[in-house]
Short mmCIF file of C-alpha atoms and ligand atoms in Angstrom, two decimals:
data_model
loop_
_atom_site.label_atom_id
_atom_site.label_comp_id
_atom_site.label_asym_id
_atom_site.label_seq_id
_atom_site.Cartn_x
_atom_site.Cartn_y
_atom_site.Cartn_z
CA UNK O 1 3.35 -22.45 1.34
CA UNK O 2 0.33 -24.53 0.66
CA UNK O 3 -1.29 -26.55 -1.72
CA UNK O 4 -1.83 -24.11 -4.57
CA UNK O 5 0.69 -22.71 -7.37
CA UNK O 6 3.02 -19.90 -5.22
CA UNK O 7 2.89 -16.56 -6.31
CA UNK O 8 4.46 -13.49 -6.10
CA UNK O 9 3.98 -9.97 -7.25
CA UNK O 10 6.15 -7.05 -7.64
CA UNK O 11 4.48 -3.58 -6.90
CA UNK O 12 6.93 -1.10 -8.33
CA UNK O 13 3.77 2.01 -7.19
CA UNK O 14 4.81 5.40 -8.06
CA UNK O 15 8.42 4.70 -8.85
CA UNK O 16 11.07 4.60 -11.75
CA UNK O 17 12.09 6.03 -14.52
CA UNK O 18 12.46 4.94 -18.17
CA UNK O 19 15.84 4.17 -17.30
CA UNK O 20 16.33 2.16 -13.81
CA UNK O 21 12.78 0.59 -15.38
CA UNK O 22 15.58 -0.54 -17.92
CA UNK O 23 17.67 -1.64 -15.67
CA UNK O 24 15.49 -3.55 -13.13
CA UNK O 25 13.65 -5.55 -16.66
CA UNK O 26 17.34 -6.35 -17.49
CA UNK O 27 18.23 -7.53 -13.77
CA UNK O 28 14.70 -9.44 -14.14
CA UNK O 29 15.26 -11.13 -17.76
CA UNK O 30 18.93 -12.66 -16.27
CA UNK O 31 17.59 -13.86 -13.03
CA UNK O 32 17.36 -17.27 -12.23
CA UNK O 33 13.52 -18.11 -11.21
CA UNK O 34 12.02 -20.80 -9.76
CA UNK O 35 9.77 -22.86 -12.11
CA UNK O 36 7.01 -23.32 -10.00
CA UNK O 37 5.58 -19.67 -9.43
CA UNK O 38 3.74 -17.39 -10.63
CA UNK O 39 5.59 -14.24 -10.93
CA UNK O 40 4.24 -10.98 -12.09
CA UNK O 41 5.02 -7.25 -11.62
CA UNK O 42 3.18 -4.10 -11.59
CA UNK O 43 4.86 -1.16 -13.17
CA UNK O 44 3.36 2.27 -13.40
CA UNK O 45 1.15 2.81 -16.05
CA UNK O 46 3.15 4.64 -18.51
CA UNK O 47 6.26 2.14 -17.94
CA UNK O 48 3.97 -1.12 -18.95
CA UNK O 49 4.73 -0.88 -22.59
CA UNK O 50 8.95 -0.36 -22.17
CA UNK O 51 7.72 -3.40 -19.62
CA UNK O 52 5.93 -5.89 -21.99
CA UNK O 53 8.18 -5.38 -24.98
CA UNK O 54 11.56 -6.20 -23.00
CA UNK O 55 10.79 -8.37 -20.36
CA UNK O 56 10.94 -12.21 -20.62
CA UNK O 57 7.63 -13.58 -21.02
CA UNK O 58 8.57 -15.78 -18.20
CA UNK O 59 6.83 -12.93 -15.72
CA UNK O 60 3.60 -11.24 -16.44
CA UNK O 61 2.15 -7.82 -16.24
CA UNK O 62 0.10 -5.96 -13.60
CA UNK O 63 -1.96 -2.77 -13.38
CA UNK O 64 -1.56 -1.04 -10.08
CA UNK O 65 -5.49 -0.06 -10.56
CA UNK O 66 -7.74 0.55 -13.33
CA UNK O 67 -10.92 2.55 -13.73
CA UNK O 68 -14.26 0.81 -12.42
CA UNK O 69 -16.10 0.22 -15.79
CA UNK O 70 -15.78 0.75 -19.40
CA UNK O 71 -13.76 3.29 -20.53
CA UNK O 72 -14.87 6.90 -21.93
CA UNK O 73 -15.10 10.46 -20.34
CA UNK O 74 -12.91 9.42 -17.36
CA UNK O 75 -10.31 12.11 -17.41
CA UNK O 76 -6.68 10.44 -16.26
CA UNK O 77 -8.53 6.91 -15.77
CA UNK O 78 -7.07 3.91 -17.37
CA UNK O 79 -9.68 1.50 -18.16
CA UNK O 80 -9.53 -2.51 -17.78
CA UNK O 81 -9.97 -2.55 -22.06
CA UNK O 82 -6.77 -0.58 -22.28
CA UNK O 83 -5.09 -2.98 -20.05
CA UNK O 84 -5.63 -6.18 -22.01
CA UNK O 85 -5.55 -4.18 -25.15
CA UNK O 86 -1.29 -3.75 -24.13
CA UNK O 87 -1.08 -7.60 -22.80
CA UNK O 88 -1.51 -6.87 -18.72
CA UNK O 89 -2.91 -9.95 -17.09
CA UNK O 90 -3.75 -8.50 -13.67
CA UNK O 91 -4.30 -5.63 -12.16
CA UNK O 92 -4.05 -5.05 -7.87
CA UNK O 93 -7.14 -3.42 -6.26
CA UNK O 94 -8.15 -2.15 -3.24
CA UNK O 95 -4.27 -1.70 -1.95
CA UNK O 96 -3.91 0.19 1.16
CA UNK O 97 -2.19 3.13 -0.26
CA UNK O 98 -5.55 3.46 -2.53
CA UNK O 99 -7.84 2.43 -0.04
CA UNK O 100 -6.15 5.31 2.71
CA UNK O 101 -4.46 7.73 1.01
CA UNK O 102 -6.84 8.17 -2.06
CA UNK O 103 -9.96 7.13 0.06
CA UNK O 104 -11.32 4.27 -2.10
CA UNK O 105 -13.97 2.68 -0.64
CA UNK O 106 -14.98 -1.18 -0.14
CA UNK O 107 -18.26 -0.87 -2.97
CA UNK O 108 -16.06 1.17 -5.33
CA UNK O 109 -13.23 -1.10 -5.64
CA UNK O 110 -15.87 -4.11 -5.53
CA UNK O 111 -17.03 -2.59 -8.58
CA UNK O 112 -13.74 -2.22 -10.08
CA UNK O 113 -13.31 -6.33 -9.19
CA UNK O 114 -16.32 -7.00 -11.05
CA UNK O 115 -15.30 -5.36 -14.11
CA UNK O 116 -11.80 -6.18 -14.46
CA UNK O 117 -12.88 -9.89 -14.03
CA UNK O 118 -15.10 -9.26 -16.85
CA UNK O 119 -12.60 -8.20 -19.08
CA UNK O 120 -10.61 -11.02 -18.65
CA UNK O 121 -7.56 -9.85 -16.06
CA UNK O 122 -6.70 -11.84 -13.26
CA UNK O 123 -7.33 -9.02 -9.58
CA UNK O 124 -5.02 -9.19 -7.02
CA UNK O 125 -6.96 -7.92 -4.34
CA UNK O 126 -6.11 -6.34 -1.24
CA UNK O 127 -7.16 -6.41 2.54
CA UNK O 128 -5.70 -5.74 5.63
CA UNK O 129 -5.75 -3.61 8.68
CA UNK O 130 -4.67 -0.69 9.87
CA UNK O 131 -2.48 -0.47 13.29
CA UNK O 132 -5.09 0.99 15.34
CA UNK O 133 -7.81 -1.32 13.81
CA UNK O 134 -5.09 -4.27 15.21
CA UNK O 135 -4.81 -2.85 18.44
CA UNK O 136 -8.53 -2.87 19.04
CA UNK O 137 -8.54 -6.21 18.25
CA UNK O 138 -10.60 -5.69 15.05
CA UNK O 139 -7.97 -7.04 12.70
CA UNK O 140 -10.54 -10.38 11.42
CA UNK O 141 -13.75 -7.95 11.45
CA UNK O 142 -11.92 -5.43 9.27
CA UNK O 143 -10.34 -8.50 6.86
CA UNK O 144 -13.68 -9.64 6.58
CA UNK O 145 -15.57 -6.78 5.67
CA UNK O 146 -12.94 -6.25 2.97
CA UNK O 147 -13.51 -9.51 1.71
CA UNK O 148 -17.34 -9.53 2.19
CA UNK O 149 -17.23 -6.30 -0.80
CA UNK O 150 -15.43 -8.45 -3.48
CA UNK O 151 -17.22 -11.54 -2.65
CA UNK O 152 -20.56 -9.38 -3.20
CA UNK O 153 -19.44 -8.31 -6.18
CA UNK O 154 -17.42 -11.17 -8.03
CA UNK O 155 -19.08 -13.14 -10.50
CA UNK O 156 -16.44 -16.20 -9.88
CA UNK O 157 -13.12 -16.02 -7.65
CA UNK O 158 -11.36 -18.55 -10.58
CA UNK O 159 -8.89 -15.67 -11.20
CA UNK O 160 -8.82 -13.85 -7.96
CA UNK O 161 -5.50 -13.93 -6.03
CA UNK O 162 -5.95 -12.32 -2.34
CA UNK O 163 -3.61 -10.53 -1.02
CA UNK O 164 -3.43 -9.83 2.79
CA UNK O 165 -1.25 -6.67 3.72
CA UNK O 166 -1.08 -5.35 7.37
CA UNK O 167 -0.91 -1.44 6.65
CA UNK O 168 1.41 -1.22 9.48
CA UNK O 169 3.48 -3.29 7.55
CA UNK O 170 3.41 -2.00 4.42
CA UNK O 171 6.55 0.25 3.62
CA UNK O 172 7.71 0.69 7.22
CA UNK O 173 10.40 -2.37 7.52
CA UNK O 174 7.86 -3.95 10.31
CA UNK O 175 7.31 -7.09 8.94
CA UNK O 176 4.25 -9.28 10.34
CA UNK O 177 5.54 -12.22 11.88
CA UNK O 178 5.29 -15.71 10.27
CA UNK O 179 2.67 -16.21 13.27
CA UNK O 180 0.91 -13.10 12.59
CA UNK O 181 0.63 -13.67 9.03
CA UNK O 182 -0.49 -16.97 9.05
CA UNK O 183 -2.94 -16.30 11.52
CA UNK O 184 -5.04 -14.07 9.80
CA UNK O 185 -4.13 -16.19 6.24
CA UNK O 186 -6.16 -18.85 8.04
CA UNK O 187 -9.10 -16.84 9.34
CA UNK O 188 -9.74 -15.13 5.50
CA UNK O 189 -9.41 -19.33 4.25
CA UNK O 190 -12.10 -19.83 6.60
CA UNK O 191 -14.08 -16.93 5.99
CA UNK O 192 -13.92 -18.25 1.94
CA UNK O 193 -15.32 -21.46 3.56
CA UNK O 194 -18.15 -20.12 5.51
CA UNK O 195 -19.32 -17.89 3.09
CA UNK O 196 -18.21 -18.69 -0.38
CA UNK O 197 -17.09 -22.45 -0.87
CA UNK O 198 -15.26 -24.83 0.63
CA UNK O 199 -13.95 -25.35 -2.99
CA UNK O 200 -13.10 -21.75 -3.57
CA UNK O 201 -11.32 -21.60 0.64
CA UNK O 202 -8.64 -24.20 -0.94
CA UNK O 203 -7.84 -22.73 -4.33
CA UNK O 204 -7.72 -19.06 -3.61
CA UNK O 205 -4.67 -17.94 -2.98
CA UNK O 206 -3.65 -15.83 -0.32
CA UNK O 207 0.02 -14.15 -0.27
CA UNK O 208 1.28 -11.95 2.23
CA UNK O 209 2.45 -8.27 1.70
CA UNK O 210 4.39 -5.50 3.53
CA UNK O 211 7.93 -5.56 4.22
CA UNK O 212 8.93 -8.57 2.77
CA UNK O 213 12.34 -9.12 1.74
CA UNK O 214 14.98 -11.04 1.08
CA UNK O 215 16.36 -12.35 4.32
CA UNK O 216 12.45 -12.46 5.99
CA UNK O 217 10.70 -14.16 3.02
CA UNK O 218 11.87 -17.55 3.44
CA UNK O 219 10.42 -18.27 7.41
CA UNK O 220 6.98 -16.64 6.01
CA UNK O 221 6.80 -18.76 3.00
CA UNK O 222 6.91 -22.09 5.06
CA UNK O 223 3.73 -20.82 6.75
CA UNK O 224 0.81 -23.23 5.55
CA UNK O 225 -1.73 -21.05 4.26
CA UNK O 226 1.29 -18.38 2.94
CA UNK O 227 0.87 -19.07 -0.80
CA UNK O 228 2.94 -16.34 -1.81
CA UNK O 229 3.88 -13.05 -1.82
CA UNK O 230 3.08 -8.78 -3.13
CA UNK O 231 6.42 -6.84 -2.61
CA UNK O 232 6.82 -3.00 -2.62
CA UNK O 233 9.84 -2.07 -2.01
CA UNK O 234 12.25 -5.04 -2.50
CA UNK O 235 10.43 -5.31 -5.98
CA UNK O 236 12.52 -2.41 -7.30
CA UNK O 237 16.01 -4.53 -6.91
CA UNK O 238 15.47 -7.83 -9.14
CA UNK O 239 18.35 -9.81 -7.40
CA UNK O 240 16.53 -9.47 -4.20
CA UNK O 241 13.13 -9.82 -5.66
CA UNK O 242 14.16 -13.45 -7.52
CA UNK O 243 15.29 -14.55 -4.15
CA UNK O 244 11.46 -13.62 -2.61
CA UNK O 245 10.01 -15.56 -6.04
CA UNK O 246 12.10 -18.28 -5.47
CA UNK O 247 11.98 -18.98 -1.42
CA UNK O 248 8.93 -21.18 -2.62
CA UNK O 249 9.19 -24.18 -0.36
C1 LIG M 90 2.89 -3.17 -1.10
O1 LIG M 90 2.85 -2.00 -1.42
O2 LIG M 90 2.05 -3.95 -1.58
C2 LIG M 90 3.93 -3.60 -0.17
C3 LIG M 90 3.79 -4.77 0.38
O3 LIG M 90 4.96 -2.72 0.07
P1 LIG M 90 6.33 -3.04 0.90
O4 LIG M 90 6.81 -4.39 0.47
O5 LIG M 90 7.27 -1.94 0.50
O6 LIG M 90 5.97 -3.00 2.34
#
Protein backbone atom coordinates (compact mmCIF):
# COMPACT_ATOMS: atom_id res chain seq x y z
CA UNK A 1 0.00 0.00 0.00
CA UNK A 2 1.25 3.50 -0.30
CA UNK A 3 1.28 6.68 1.19
CA UNK A 4 -2.41 7.58 1.17
CA UNK A 5 -5.42 6.40 3.55
CA UNK A 6 -6.22 2.47 2.19
CA UNK A 7 -9.44 1.86 0.91
CA UNK A 8 -11.68 -0.64 0.07
CA UNK A 9 -15.06 -1.01 -1.47
CA UNK A 10 -17.61 -3.64 -1.53
CA UNK A 11 -19.64 -3.96 -4.86
CA UNK A 12 -22.57 -6.14 -3.91
CA UNK A 13 -23.99 -5.34 -8.18
CA UNK A 14 -27.16 -7.01 -8.90
CA UNK A 15 -27.33 -9.23 -5.87
CA UNK A 16 -29.30 -9.89 -2.53
CA UNK A 17 -32.24 -9.91 -1.10
CA UNK A 18 -33.85 -8.04 1.83
CA UNK A 19 -32.86 -10.84 3.80
CA UNK A 20 -29.08 -12.16 3.18
CA UNK A 21 -28.76 -8.01 2.79
CA UNK A 22 -29.73 -8.59 6.57
CA UNK A 23 -27.52 -10.92 7.15
CA UNK A 24 -24.30 -9.71 5.40
CA UNK A 25 -25.05 -5.79 7.41
CA UNK A 26 -25.17 -8.02 10.57
CA UNK A 27 -21.88 -10.08 9.61
CA UNK A 28 -20.51 -6.39 8.71
CA UNK A 29 -21.66 -4.46 12.07
CA UNK A 30 -19.71 -7.52 14.27
CA UNK A 31 -16.61 -7.57 12.25
CA UNK A 32 -13.51 -6.50 13.51
CA UNK A 33 -12.02 -3.63 11.05
CA UNK A 34 -8.98 -2.14 10.77
CA UNK A 35 -8.87 1.54 11.88
CA UNK A 36 -7.00 2.88 9.24
CA UNK A 37 -9.30 2.39 6.05
CA UNK A 38 -11.71 3.57 4.38
CA UNK A 39 -14.36 1.08 3.95
CA UNK A 40 -17.50 1.48 2.02
CA UNK A 41 -20.03 -0.75 0.19
CA UNK A 42 -22.29 -0.48 -2.67
CA UNK A 43 -25.61 -2.14 -2.34
CA UNK A 44 -28.26 -2.12 -4.99
CA UNK A 45 -30.31 0.71 -5.10
CA UNK A 46 -33.41 -0.37 -3.46
CA UNK A 47 -31.30 -2.19 -0.54
CA UNK A 48 -29.41 1.33 0.44
CA UNK A 49 -32.02 2.39 2.87
CA UNK A 50 -32.35 -1.35 4.90
CA UNK A 51 -28.33 -0.46 4.34
CA UNK A 52 -27.93 3.02 5.99
CA UNK A 53 -30.40 2.49 8.80
CA UNK A 54 -28.64 -0.84 10.15
CA UNK A 55 -25.23 -0.69 9.35
CA UNK A 56 -22.53 0.74 11.69
CA UNK A 57 -21.61 4.07 10.66
CA UNK A 58 -18.14 2.79 10.80
CA UNK A 59 -18.56 1.91 6.76
CA UNK A 60 -20.14 4.19 4.29
CA UNK A 61 -22.51 3.97 1.43
CA UNK A 62 -22.07 3.63 -2.36
CA UNK A 63 -24.21 3.97 -5.48
CA UNK A 64 -23.36 1.42 -8.08
CA UNK A 65 -24.22 4.40 -10.73
CA UNK A 66 -26.39 7.29 -10.84
CA UNK A 67 -28.01 9.26 -13.63
CA UNK A 68 -25.67 11.92 -15.46
CA UNK A 69 -27.37 15.23 -14.31
CA UNK A 70 -30.16 16.52 -12.33
CA UNK A 71 -32.91 14.51 -11.83
CA UNK A 72 -36.49 14.73 -13.66
CA UNK A 73 -38.10 12.81 -16.67
CA UNK A 74 -35.45 10.03 -16.50
CA UNK A 75 -37.63 6.99 -16.35
CA UNK A 76 -35.80 4.18 -13.90
CA UNK A 77 -32.74 6.73 -13.38
CA UNK A 78 -31.61 7.45 -9.93
CA UNK A 79 -30.20 10.80 -9.74
CA UNK A 80 -26.95 12.00 -7.69
CA UNK A 81 -29.72 14.42 -5.46
CA UNK A 82 -31.50 11.25 -4.47
CA UNK A 83 -28.31 9.74 -3.41
CA UNK A 84 -27.17 12.31 -0.87
CA UNK A 85 -30.75 13.02 -0.10
CA UNK A 86 -30.60 8.99 1.67
CA UNK A 87 -26.85 9.61 3.12
CA UNK A 88 -24.68 7.72 0.11
CA UNK A 89 -21.23 9.19 0.00
CA UNK A 90 -20.02 7.66 -3.27
CA UNK A 91 -21.16 6.30 -6.04
CA UNK A 92 -18.76 3.82 -8.68
CA UNK A 93 -18.78 4.89 -12.37
CA UNK A 94 -17.70 3.76 -15.43
CA UNK A 95 -17.37 -0.11 -14.07
CA UNK A 96 -16.75 -2.59 -16.67
CA UNK A 97 -19.98 -4.37 -16.41
CA UNK A 98 -21.56 -0.74 -17.32
CA UNK A 99 -19.04 0.27 -19.59
CA UNK A 100 -19.47 -3.47 -21.72
CA UNK A 101 -22.48 -4.89 -21.04
CA UNK A 102 -24.72 -1.69 -20.95
CA UNK A 103 -22.40 0.15 -23.50
CA UNK A 104 -21.60 3.33 -21.52
CA UNK A 105 -19.33 5.32 -23.10
CA UNK A 106 -16.05 7.33 -21.90
CA UNK A 107 -17.99 11.17 -22.42
CA UNK A 108 -21.18 9.81 -20.84
CA UNK A 109 -19.82 8.55 -17.70
CA UNK A 110 -17.37 11.72 -17.72
CA UNK A 111 -20.46 13.54 -17.50
CA UNK A 112 -21.88 11.51 -14.84
CA UNK A 113 -18.24 12.27 -12.85
CA UNK A 114 -18.81 15.81 -13.23
CA UNK A 115 -22.11 15.87 -11.74
CA UNK A 116 -21.90 13.56 -8.97
CA UNK A 117 -18.77 15.60 -7.85
CA UNK A 118 -21.00 18.48 -7.91
CA UNK A 119 -23.39 17.18 -5.69
CA UNK A 120 -21.08 16.44 -3.19
CA UNK A 121 -20.40 12.34 -3.47
CA UNK A 122 -17.10 11.05 -3.48
CA UNK A 123 -16.76 8.72 -7.53
CA UNK A 124 -15.06 5.73 -7.50
CA UNK A 125 -14.15 5.50 -10.92
CA UNK A 126 -13.33 2.74 -13.06
CA UNK A 127 -10.73 1.78 -15.83
CA UNK A 128 -9.27 -1.11 -17.10
CA UNK A 129 -8.86 -3.35 -20.05
CA UNK A 130 -10.31 -5.86 -21.68
CA UNK A 131 -8.32 -9.32 -22.44
CA UNK A 132 -7.94 -8.79 -26.00
CA UNK A 133 -7.09 -5.03 -25.51
CA UNK A 134 -4.09 -6.76 -23.06
CA UNK A 135 -3.03 -9.07 -25.52
CA UNK A 136 -2.44 -6.41 -28.12
CA UNK A 137 -0.46 -4.78 -25.85
CA UNK A 138 -2.86 -1.79 -25.53
CA UNK A 139 -3.52 -2.24 -21.84
CA UNK A 140 -1.74 1.66 -20.85
CA UNK A 141 -3.39 3.29 -24.14
CA UNK A 142 -6.80 1.95 -23.14
CA UNK A 143 -6.16 3.00 -19.12
CA UNK A 144 -5.34 6.20 -20.36
CA UNK A 145 -7.99 7.07 -22.55
CA UNK A 146 -10.30 6.10 -19.68
CA UNK A 147 -8.64 8.37 -17.52
CA UNK A 148 -8.13 11.19 -20.11
CA UNK A 149 -12.54 11.33 -20.08
CA UNK A 150 -12.77 12.00 -16.27
CA UNK A 151 -9.82 14.17 -16.15
CA UNK A 152 -11.65 16.28 -19.04
CA UNK A 153 -14.47 16.43 -17.22
CA UNK A 154 -13.64 16.78 -13.37
CA UNK A 155 -13.71 20.03 -11.88
CA UNK A 156 -11.13 18.77 -8.96
CA UNK A 157 -9.96 15.00 -8.33
CA UNK A 158 -10.08 15.95 -4.18
CA UNK A 159 -12.76 13.22 -3.90
CA UNK A 160 -11.99 10.93 -6.72
CA UNK A 161 -10.82 7.39 -5.77
CA UNK A 162 -9.58 5.38 -9.06
CA UNK A 163 -10.16 2.21 -9.38
CA UNK A 164 -8.19 -0.03 -11.85
CA UNK A 165 -10.05 -3.38 -12.79
CA UNK A 166 -8.64 -5.77 -15.51
CA UNK A 167 -12.05 -7.01 -17.13
CA UNK A 168 -10.47 -10.30 -17.47
CA UNK A 169 -10.28 -10.24 -13.97
CA UNK A 170 -13.31 -9.15 -12.91
CA UNK A 171 -15.68 -12.10 -11.77
CA UNK A 172 -13.69 -14.92 -13.38
CA UNK A 173 -11.33 -16.05 -10.25
CA UNK A 174 -8.18 -14.79 -12.55
CA UNK A 175 -6.70 -12.53 -10.37
CA UNK A 176 -3.99 -9.96 -11.84
CA UNK A 177 -0.83 -10.63 -10.34
CA UNK A 178 0.74 -8.36 -7.66
CA UNK A 179 3.22 -7.54 -10.70
CA UNK A 180 0.52 -6.97 -13.08
CA UNK A 181 -1.38 -4.82 -10.88
CA UNK A 182 1.16 -2.71 -9.78
CA UNK A 183 2.40 -2.21 -13.05
CA UNK A 184 -0.30 -0.55 -14.56
CA UNK A 185 -1.10 1.24 -10.78
CA UNK A 186 2.17 2.97 -11.61
CA UNK A 187 1.67 3.93 -15.24
CA UNK A 188 -2.12 5.64 -14.35
CA UNK A 189 0.19 7.55 -11.13
CA UNK A 190 2.25 8.74 -13.85
CA UNK A 191 -0.23 9.53 -16.28
CA UNK A 192 -1.92 11.84 -13.13
CA UNK A 193 1.62 13.36 -13.16
CA UNK A 194 2.04 14.17 -16.74
CA UNK A 195 -1.17 15.43 -17.26
CA UNK A 196 -2.91 16.53 -14.15
CA UNK A 197 -0.47 17.28 -11.14
CA UNK A 198 2.21 15.99 -9.59
CA UNK A 199 0.15 16.89 -6.42
CA UNK A 200 -2.97 15.15 -7.53
CA UNK A 201 -0.39 11.65 -8.97
CA UNK A 202 0.38 11.26 -5.01
CA UNK A 203 -2.99 11.71 -3.37
CA UNK A 204 -5.28 9.90 -5.71
CA UNK A 205 -5.85 6.76 -4.84
CA UNK A 206 -5.72 3.88 -6.91
CA UNK A 207 -7.12 0.33 -5.63
CA UNK A 208 -7.19 -2.70 -7.51
CA UNK A 209 -10.35 -4.74 -8.50
CA UNK A 210 -11.32 -8.20 -9.89
CA UNK A 211 -10.99 -11.32 -8.10
CA UNK A 212 -9.74 -10.29 -5.02
CA UNK A 213 -10.17 -12.29 -2.05
CA UNK A 214 -9.30 -13.36 0.98
CA UNK A 215 -6.24 -15.52 0.66
CA UNK A 216 -4.86 -13.18 -2.61
CA UNK A 217 -5.46 -9.73 -1.03
CA UNK A 218 -2.70 -9.59 1.29
CA UNK A 219 0.53 -10.10 -1.49
CA UNK A 220 -1.46 -7.29 -3.67
CA UNK A 221 -1.84 -4.91 -0.87
CA UNK A 222 2.02 -4.75 -0.18
CA UNK A 223 2.32 -3.52 -3.78
CA UNK A 224 3.48 0.28 -3.54
CA UNK A 225 1.12 2.10 -5.53
CA UNK A 226 -1.90 -0.65 -4.40
CA UNK A 227 -3.83 1.74 -2.11
CA UNK A 228 -6.64 -0.44 -1.77
CA UNK A 229 -9.16 -2.40 -2.99
CA UNK A 230 -13.19 -2.73 -5.05
CA UNK A 231 -14.47 -6.35 -4.38
CA UNK A 232 -17.37 -8.10 -6.23
CA UNK A 233 -17.81 -11.13 -5.26
CA UNK A 234 -16.02 -11.70 -1.89
CA UNK A 235 -18.02 -8.48 -0.83
CA UNK A 236 -21.17 -10.58 -0.39
CA UNK A 237 -19.49 -12.75 2.66
CA UNK A 238 -18.47 -10.01 5.42
CA UNK A 239 -15.97 -12.40 7.25
CA UNK A 240 -14.02 -12.62 4.11
CA UNK A 241 -14.56 -9.09 3.08
CA UNK A 242 -13.12 -7.66 6.76
CA UNK A 243 -10.12 -9.76 6.11
CA UNK A 244 -9.62 -7.82 2.38
CA UNK A 245 -10.35 -4.30 4.54
CA UNK A 246 -8.04 -5.21 6.96
CA UNK A 247 -4.84 -6.81 4.94
CA UNK A 248 -3.83 -2.99 4.98
CA UNK A 249 -0.10 -3.17 5.47
C1 LIG B 1 -16.05 -5.64 -9.40
O1 LIG B 1 -17.13 -5.89 -9.88
O2 LIG B 1 -15.74 -4.46 -9.21
C2 LIG B 1 -15.16 -6.76 -9.07
C3 LIG B 1 -13.92 -6.48 -8.83
O3 LIG B 1 -15.71 -8.02 -9.06
P1 LIG B 1 -15.00 -9.39 -8.54
O4 LIG B 1 -14.29 -9.06 -7.26
O5 LIG B 1 -16.13 -10.35 -8.33
O6 LIG B 1 -14.05 -9.81 -9.61
Amino acid sequence: AGSGKFFVGGNWKCNGTKESIGKLISDLNSAMLESDVDVVVAPPFIYIDQVKSSLTDRIEVSAQNCWIGKGGAFTGEISGEQLKDIGCKWVILGHSERRHIIGEDDEFIGKKAAYALGQGLGVIACIGELLQQREEGKTFDVCYKQLKAFADAVPSWDDVVIAYEPVWAIGTGKVATPQQAQEVHVAVRDWLSKNVSAEVASKTRIIYGGSVNGSNCADLAKQEDIDGFLVGGASLKGPEFATIVNSVT
